[in-house]
Amino acid sequence: MGNLVFDFLNLPEREAKPRKTGLTLLRDYGMGFHAAQDLVSDYGEYIDYMKMLHFTVLYHESHKSLEKKVRLYRDHDINVFPGGIVFETAIVKDKTEETLKKLKDIGFNTLEVSDNIVSYTIDEKLRLVESAVKHGFKVIAEVGSKYPDKPLTADDILDDVNKLKDAGINLFIVERGEIALYFEETEKGGRDTIGEMIDKIGLEYLTFEAESLEEQAWFIKRYGGGVNLGPNIHPNEIAFLEGLRRSFGKEIGYGWLLEQQKTKG
């Protein structure tokens, strides 16, 4: 990153973009263009992916203004993708090729292949992923359920994940519902299913939909600042989250500052 105002304090830093771990995936819930400008001007170097709310893509009336906003993010080295419902709509309407071409024309460089509402087989998903990759997209997929009744395990998804990796997917979103259930199971003494997923799939291939700062802090404490988080991070939270990654914040314990005190003493 550029020179800091307080660079003489030798503050903790982390890997610059492009990076494979420590990814932060934000969600654009419908910010105006000027708000998005302010966001990327101040914090663009901390944002790796921006997920645009499906409604704001599907119902945008101006190709030019949507293209302008996507270009703003891409100019700050932020990968941009529409909410998964956009492609699910294309699937159910048998318009996947037209949709891929339109998204590419607008400037999106990433695609989320989800099955929240529209269900299809793993073979169908593989074909969709391969088609998206041929169009030049990075592809993200979801694992787990929004409303699970039991914790997801690595063995539940390992075969499909490996097939999807081979097809070109390099990042899997662990659904918010799975995170919530995991925390419930932990309080009951349940086993560490998330740790098992990380061991078997790889930290760099997973991103976790941890919504609260407390949950985000837990992931960072447990797996380090290199854990991937999002894509449900609100733009207003980016500064707090980046602080946690660098050990600044009461939720994380200010470990770096305490270490500096020990070194000084």
Tab-separated table of C-alpha atoms in Angstrom:
chain	number	residue	atom	x	y	z
A	1	MET	CA	0.000	0.000	0.000
A	2	GLY	CA	1.025	3.679	-0.222
A	3	ASN	CA	2.824	5.595	2.465
A	4	LEU	CA	0.858	5.902	5.689
A	5	VAL	CA	0.455	9.146	7.573
A	6	PHE	CA	1.860	7.309	10.600
A	7	ASP	CA	4.342	5.085	8.765
A	8	PHE	CA	7.031	5.957	11.326
A	9	LEU	CA	5.170	3.726	13.817
A	10	ASN	CA	5.974	0.619	11.729
A	11	LEU	CA	2.405	-0.625	11.907
A	12	PRO	CA	1.506	-4.223	11.008
A	13	GLU	CA	0.913	-4.801	7.317
A	14	ARG	CA	-0.268	-7.731	5.227
A	15	GLU	CA	0.021	-9.033	1.697
A	16	ALA	CA	-1.019	-6.583	-1.009
A	17	LYS	CA	-3.405	-7.393	-3.867
A	18	PRO	CA	-3.649	-9.607	-5.789
A	19	ARG	CA	-3.667	-12.168	-2.991
A	20	LYS	CA	-4.985	-15.712	-2.590
A	21	THR	CA	-5.698	-15.612	1.140
A	22	GLY	CA	-6.963	-12.943	3.475
A	23	LEU	CA	-9.620	-12.083	0.892
A	24	THR	CA	-12.411	-9.687	1.821
A	25	LEU	CA	-15.636	-9.979	-0.172
A	26	LEU	CA	-17.989	-7.022	0.234
A	27	ARG	CA	-21.601	-6.671	-0.823
A	28	ASP	CA	-22.871	-3.603	-2.645
A	29	TYR	CA	-26.456	-3.319	-1.407
A	30	GLY	CA	-27.270	-0.523	-3.852
A	31	MET	CA	-24.798	2.254	-3.091
A	32	GLY	CA	-24.920	5.305	-5.278
A	33	PHE	CA	-21.974	5.880	-7.595
A	34	HIS	CA	-20.495	8.681	-5.504
A	35	ALA	CA	-20.681	6.588	-2.326
A	36	ALA	CA	-18.911	3.780	-4.170
A	37	GLN	CA	-16.252	6.270	-5.308
A	38	ASP	CA	-15.639	7.352	-1.730
A	39	LEU	CA	-15.461	3.724	-0.584
A	40	VAL	CA	-12.849	2.607	-3.092
A	41	SER	CA	-10.877	5.822	-2.768
A	42	ASP	CA	-10.376	5.224	0.958
A	43	TYR	CA	-10.498	1.422	1.232
A	44	GLY	CA	-10.204	-0.073	-2.243
A	45	GLU	CA	-6.903	-1.792	-1.463
A	46	TYR	CA	-8.611	-3.817	1.278
A	47	ILE	CA	-11.446	-5.088	-0.961
A	48	ASP	CA	-10.810	-8.147	-3.139
A	49	TYR	CA	-14.320	-8.872	-4.422
A	50	MET	CA	-17.538	-6.884	-4.654
A	51	LYS	CA	-20.847	-8.717	-4.891
A	52	MET	CA	-23.610	-6.555	-6.341
A	53	LEU	CA	-27.107	-7.182	-5.027
A	54	HIS	CA	-29.045	-9.121	-7.659
A	55	PHE	CA	-31.941	-6.654	-7.773
A	56	THR	CA	-29.618	-3.738	-8.537
A	57	VAL	CA	-28.259	-5.683	-11.528
A	58	LEU	CA	-31.452	-7.237	-12.886
A	59	TYR	CA	-33.484	-4.031	-12.629
A	60	HIS	CA	-30.823	-1.510	-13.593
A	61	GLU	CA	-32.265	0.629	-16.376
A	62	SER	CA	-29.032	2.010	-17.795
A	63	HIS	CA	-26.361	-0.244	-19.273
A	64	LYS	CA	-24.000	2.738	-19.262
A	65	SER	CA	-24.368	3.573	-15.552
A	66	LEU	CA	-24.093	-0.078	-14.492
A	67	GLU	CA	-20.999	-0.444	-16.665
A	68	LYS	CA	-19.575	2.736	-15.123
A	69	LYS	CA	-19.955	1.396	-11.585
A	70	VAL	CA	-18.484	-2.012	-12.424
A	71	ARG	CA	-15.574	-0.250	-14.133
A	72	LEU	CA	-15.000	1.844	-11.012
A	73	TYR	CA	-14.491	-1.329	-8.979
A	74	ARG	CA	-12.366	-3.023	-11.635
A	75	ASP	CA	-10.140	0.068	-11.893
A	76	HIS	CA	-9.327	-0.495	-8.206
A	77	ASP	CA	-8.411	-4.158	-8.800
A	78	ILE	CA	-11.655	-5.398	-7.258
A	79	ASN	CA	-13.256	-8.485	-8.792
A	80	VAL	CA	-16.963	-7.829	-9.379
A	81	PHE	CA	-19.825	-10.304	-9.575
A	82	PRO	CA	-23.621	-10.157	-9.435
A	83	GLY	CA	-25.610	-11.984	-6.779
A	84	GLY	CA	-26.176	-15.646	-7.597
A	85	ILE	CA	-29.881	-15.100	-8.248
A	86	VAL	CA	-28.958	-13.327	-11.509
A	87	PHE	CA	-27.513	-16.515	-12.974
A	88	GLU	CA	-30.205	-18.695	-11.389
A	89	THR	CA	-32.731	-16.544	-13.266
A	90	ALA	CA	-30.781	-17.114	-16.481
A	91	ILE	CA	-30.787	-20.868	-15.848
A	92	VAL	CA	-34.527	-21.133	-15.294
A	93	LYS	CA	-35.175	-19.005	-18.406
A	94	ASP	CA	-32.658	-21.004	-20.529
A	95	LYS	CA	-30.661	-17.846	-21.200
A	96	THR	CA	-27.267	-18.702	-19.724
A	97	GLU	CA	-25.195	-17.928	-22.824
A	98	GLU	CA	-26.934	-14.609	-23.420
A	99	THR	CA	-26.510	-13.701	-19.763
A	100	LEU	CA	-22.813	-14.565	-19.741
A	101	LYS	CA	-22.258	-12.385	-22.801
A	102	LYS	CA	-24.236	-9.495	-21.291
A	103	LEU	CA	-22.385	-9.674	-17.955
A	104	LYS	CA	-19.061	-9.759	-19.788
A	105	ASP	CA	-20.094	-6.806	-21.921
A	106	ILE	CA	-20.975	-4.804	-18.800
A	107	GLY	CA	-17.557	-5.565	-17.337
A	108	PHE	CA	-18.168	-8.205	-14.673
A	109	ASN	CA	-15.159	-10.522	-14.404
A	110	THR	CA	-16.493	-12.977	-11.811
A	111	LEU	CA	-19.606	-15.153	-11.624
A	112	GLU	CA	-21.336	-16.825	-8.692
A	113	VAL	CA	-22.867	-20.195	-9.531
A	114	SER	CA	-25.428	-20.797	-6.800
A	115	ASP	CA	-28.414	-23.067	-6.309
A	116	ASN	CA	-30.281	-21.282	-3.526
A	117	ILE	CA	-33.632	-21.434	-5.320
A	118	VAL	CA	-33.071	-23.197	-8.651
A	119	SER	CA	-31.743	-26.725	-8.183
A	120	TYR	CA	-29.698	-28.680	-10.721
A	121	THR	CA	-27.310	-31.614	-10.783
A	122	ILE	CA	-23.560	-31.498	-10.252
A	123	ASP	CA	-23.073	-32.396	-13.934
A	124	GLU	CA	-25.209	-29.436	-14.973
A	125	LYS	CA	-23.261	-27.198	-12.606
A	126	LEU	CA	-19.977	-28.407	-14.087
A	127	ARG	CA	-21.159	-27.540	-17.586
A	128	LEU	CA	-22.194	-24.057	-16.433
A	129	VAL	CA	-18.833	-23.506	-14.735
A	130	GLU	CA	-16.914	-24.656	-17.810
A	131	SER	CA	-18.985	-22.314	-19.996
A	132	ALA	CA	-18.352	-19.366	-17.662
A	133	VAL	CA	-14.624	-20.081	-17.615
A	134	LYS	CA	-14.576	-20.170	-21.434
A	135	HIS	CA	-16.139	-16.704	-21.402
A	136	GLY	CA	-13.242	-15.535	-19.226
A	137	PHE	CA	-14.957	-15.396	-15.834
A	138	LYS	CA	-13.535	-16.306	-12.470
A	139	VAL	CA	-16.174	-18.544	-10.885
A	140	ILE	CA	-17.306	-18.769	-7.273
A	141	ALA	CA	-19.660	-21.435	-5.914
A	142	GLU	CA	-21.571	-21.889	-2.683
A	143	VAL	CA	-21.421	-24.893	-0.399
A	144	GLY	CA	-23.955	-25.720	2.255
A	145	SER	CA	-27.483	-24.539	2.844
A	146	LYS	CA	-29.092	-21.302	3.973
A	147	TYR	CA	-31.318	-23.309	6.315
A	148	PRO	CA	-29.380	-26.434	7.368
A	149	ASP	CA	-30.714	-28.906	9.901
A	150	LYS	CA	-27.331	-30.467	10.635
A	151	PRO	CA	-23.719	-29.273	10.334
A	152	LEU	CA	-22.070	-29.574	6.939
A	153	THR	CA	-18.937	-31.725	6.913
A	154	ALA	CA	-16.019	-31.797	4.503
A	155	ASP	CA	-16.947	-35.343	3.466
A	156	ASP	CA	-20.428	-34.128	2.451
A	157	ILE	CA	-18.991	-31.892	-0.240
A	158	LEU	CA	-15.441	-33.086	-0.926
A	159	ASP	CA	-16.191	-35.021	-4.133
A	160	ASP	CA	-18.220	-32.178	-5.659
A	161	VAL	CA	-15.665	-29.564	-4.567
A	162	ASN	CA	-12.834	-31.472	-6.229
A	163	LYS	CA	-14.823	-31.796	-9.465
A	164	LEU	CA	-15.660	-28.093	-9.417
A	165	LYS	CA	-12.026	-27.195	-8.730
A	166	ASP	CA	-11.045	-29.172	-11.810
A	167	ALA	CA	-13.698	-27.311	-13.816
A	168	GLY	CA	-12.171	-23.967	-12.849
A	169	ILE	CA	-13.663	-22.823	-9.541
A	170	ASN	CA	-11.097	-21.482	-7.118
A	171	LEU	CA	-13.284	-20.138	-4.292
A	172	PHE	CA	-16.202	-21.656	-2.384
A	173	ILE	CA	-18.550	-19.662	-0.152
A	174	VAL	CA	-19.546	-21.468	3.049
A	175	GLU	CA	-23.161	-20.397	3.498
A	176	ARG	CA	-24.238	-18.130	6.345
A	177	GLY	CA	-26.667	-20.772	7.616
A	178	GLU	CA	-23.798	-23.238	8.068
A	179	ILE	CA	-21.784	-20.665	10.028
A	180	ALA	CA	-24.718	-19.966	12.341
A	181	LEU	CA	-25.312	-23.673	12.927
A	182	TYR	CA	-21.621	-24.255	13.553
A	183	PHE	CA	-21.615	-21.673	16.338
A	184	GLU	CA	-24.719	-23.279	17.847
A	185	GLU	CA	-23.064	-26.707	17.744
A	186	THR	CA	-19.876	-25.312	19.286
A	187	GLU	CA	-21.845	-24.050	22.273
A	188	LYS	CA	-23.210	-27.589	22.631
A	189	GLY	CA	-19.731	-29.071	22.426
A	190	GLY	CA	-20.021	-30.033	18.765
A	191	ARG	CA	-17.006	-30.965	16.662
A	192	ASP	CA	-14.974	-28.542	14.593
A	193	THR	CA	-16.528	-29.087	11.179
A	194	ILE	CA	-15.091	-25.837	9.843
A	195	GLY	CA	-11.565	-26.843	10.824
A	196	GLU	CA	-12.126	-30.171	9.094
A	197	MET	CA	-13.217	-28.397	5.899
A	198	ILE	CA	-10.133	-26.198	5.979
A	199	ASP	CA	-7.865	-29.222	6.482
A	200	LYS	CA	-9.409	-31.218	3.625
A	201	ILE	CA	-10.220	-28.464	1.117
A	202	GLY	CA	-7.671	-25.754	1.889
A	203	LEU	CA	-7.953	-22.336	3.517
A	204	GLU	CA	-7.354	-20.526	0.223
A	205	TYR	CA	-10.363	-22.221	-1.420
A	206	LEU	CA	-12.928	-21.241	1.221
A	207	THR	CA	-14.564	-17.987	2.224
A	208	PHE	CA	-16.895	-17.776	5.200
A	209	GLU	CA	-20.116	-15.763	5.409
A	210	ALA	CA	-19.444	-14.502	8.922
A	211	GLU	CA	-21.798	-11.568	9.412
A	212	SER	CA	-21.015	-10.111	12.836
A	213	LEU	CA	-17.729	-8.579	13.942
A	214	GLU	CA	-17.656	-11.132	16.756
A	215	GLU	CA	-17.837	-14.006	14.256
A	216	GLN	CA	-15.247	-12.396	12.014
A	217	ALA	CA	-12.938	-11.921	15.008
A	218	TRP	CA	-13.406	-15.583	15.947
A	219	PHE	CA	-12.311	-16.716	12.485
A	220	ILE	CA	-9.282	-14.425	12.542
A	221	LYS	CA	-8.278	-15.540	16.044
A	222	ARG	CA	-8.683	-19.181	15.087
A	223	TYR	CA	-7.219	-19.222	11.563
A	224	GLY	CA	-5.251	-15.970	11.316
A	225	GLY	CA	-5.569	-12.830	9.224
A	226	GLY	CA	-5.265	-14.947	6.073
A	227	VAL	CA	-8.777	-16.369	6.409
A	228	ASN	CA	-11.177	-15.336	3.627
A	229	LEU	CA	-14.380	-13.611	4.751
A	230	GLY	CA	-17.555	-12.594	2.917
A	231	PRO	CA	-19.336	-11.915	0.618
A	232	ASN	CA	-21.856	-10.534	3.079
A	233	ILE	CA	-19.528	-7.883	4.536
A	234	HIS	CA	-21.258	-4.506	4.624
A	235	PRO	CA	-19.232	-1.614	3.165
A	236	ASN	CA	-19.487	0.213	6.490
A	237	GLU	CA	-17.588	-2.656	8.165
A	238	ILE	CA	-14.488	-2.740	5.955
A	239	ALA	CA	-12.371	-0.528	8.252
A	240	PHE	CA	-13.324	-2.545	11.342
A	241	LEU	CA	-12.577	-5.840	9.600
A	242	GLU	CA	-9.239	-4.674	8.230
A	243	GLY	CA	-8.356	-3.539	11.738
A	244	LEU	CA	-9.134	-7.013	13.081
A	245	ARG	CA	-6.917	-8.585	10.428
A	246	ARG	CA	-4.055	-6.432	11.732
A	247	SER	CA	-4.841	-7.147	15.399
A	248	PHE	CA	-6.493	-3.813	16.140
A	249	GLY	CA	-9.833	-4.067	17.916
A	250	LYS	CA	-11.270	-5.166	21.250
A	251	GLU	CA	-12.859	-8.207	19.562
A	252	ILE	CA	-9.380	-9.483	18.648
A	253	GLY	CA	-7.549	-8.352	21.784
A	254	TYR	CA	-4.979	-5.854	20.413
A	255	GLY	CA	-2.374	-8.618	20.289
A	256	TRP	CA	0.143	-6.710	18.168
A	257	LEU	CA	0.084	-3.727	20.525
A	258	LEU	CA	0.633	-5.961	23.555
A	259	GLU	CA	3.538	-7.699	21.814
A	260	GLN	CA	5.109	-4.322	21.101
A	261	GLN	CA	4.827	-3.448	24.767
A	262	LYS	CA	6.532	-6.700	25.747
A	263	THR	CA	9.334	-6.051	23.256
A	264	LYS	CA	9.814	-2.552	24.576
A	265	GLY	CA	9.806	-3.682	28.179
